[in-house]
């Protein structure tokens, strides 16, 4: 616990519970240079303002230090006014009156800025690419047409972006040749597509190559019919983890 008292000469002391006191000096106020009449007016103005502030319910309830500074100003300005009534300038009480009056009228410090929290990263765009693709072939040809390179490059790129798992590559043939010949033709078609995807960065171990010959036509035809839709390789990407 501590209390303030006025020592000889008007020096403000702060007394702690142990009985030790020390002087608290304030900057010299320019009020000390005023004539007595003007000084009394300035001191009274500060005292009355401090009293009003200590009675302001908003100040009393506030969480800043205005009430504390207003209470100090009221006390010290009251002391200075008392001295001034007897035509005495008590420099220490004048200094403290002016200092605490300035503090009580100062704008409160701004609240600390909230820590910067970066905005959340935008969600990854949903993958809209189809996991199933077909590449078509000319009659009795096991190499895909040139435009197939664009299709295969998209598969390789989408596999990475969409997080696809292994690929199943299935070769097919139409019914224009014998069963054994078409089985080998569909196998070569599937192998060539797998090799092209491997060149585009798809590991060979992530591809399963299957040949169906003419056994699973896309368009059912009579035997011996050259059907372009049946001369194909189907590429199916598994979802990751499946």
Short mmCIF file of C-alpha atoms in Angstrom, two decimals, residues 6 10 26-36 39-40 42-43 46 73 75-81 83-84 88-101:
data_model
loop_
_atom_site.label_atom_id
_atom_site.label_comp_id
_atom_site.label_asym_id
_atom_site.label_seq_id
_atom_site.Cartn_x
_atom_site.Cartn_y
_atom_site.Cartn_z
CA UNK A 6 3.07 16.90 0.85
CA UNK A 10 5.38 21.44 -1.54
CA UNK A 26 7.23 16.51 -12.79
CA UNK A 27 8.40 18.65 -15.72
CA UNK A 28 8.28 22.35 -14.98
CA UNK A 29 4.96 23.79 -16.12
CA UNK A 30 4.77 27.10 -18.01
CA UNK A 31 1.96 28.00 -15.60
CA UNK A 32 4.68 28.95 -13.13
CA UNK A 33 5.50 31.93 -15.32
CA UNK A 34 1.99 33.39 -15.25
CA UNK A 35 0.89 36.26 -13.12
CA UNK A 36 -1.01 35.31 -9.97
CA UNK A 39 -2.49 31.44 -12.63
CA UNK A 40 -5.47 31.18 -10.28
CA UNK A 42 -5.81 28.37 -15.08
CA UNK A 43 -5.52 26.25 -11.96
CA UNK A 46 -7.95 22.45 -14.51
CA UNK A 73 -5.17 16.20 -11.35
CA UNK A 75 -5.83 16.43 -5.94
CA UNK A 76 -2.78 18.35 -7.17
CA UNK A 77 -4.71 21.19 -8.76
CA UNK A 78 -6.64 21.53 -5.49
CA UNK A 79 -3.36 21.85 -3.61
CA UNK A 80 -2.04 24.41 -6.11
CA UNK A 81 -5.30 26.39 -5.89
CA UNK A 83 -1.50 27.89 -2.31
CA UNK A 84 -2.56 30.40 -4.98
CA UNK A 88 1.84 31.58 -3.24
CA UNK A 89 3.14 29.69 -6.24
CA UNK A 90 3.84 26.12 -5.17
CA UNK A 91 5.85 25.00 -8.17
CA UNK A 92 5.68 21.27 -7.47
CA UNK A 93 1.88 21.14 -7.13
CA UNK A 94 1.53 23.41 -10.19
CA UNK A 95 3.79 21.10 -12.17
CA UNK A 96 1.84 18.00 -11.17
CA UNK A 97 -1.53 19.70 -11.69
CA UNK A 98 -0.56 20.60 -15.25
CA UNK A 99 1.07 17.22 -15.97
CA UNK A 100 -1.88 15.11 -14.80
CA UNK A 101 -4.34 17.48 -16.49
#
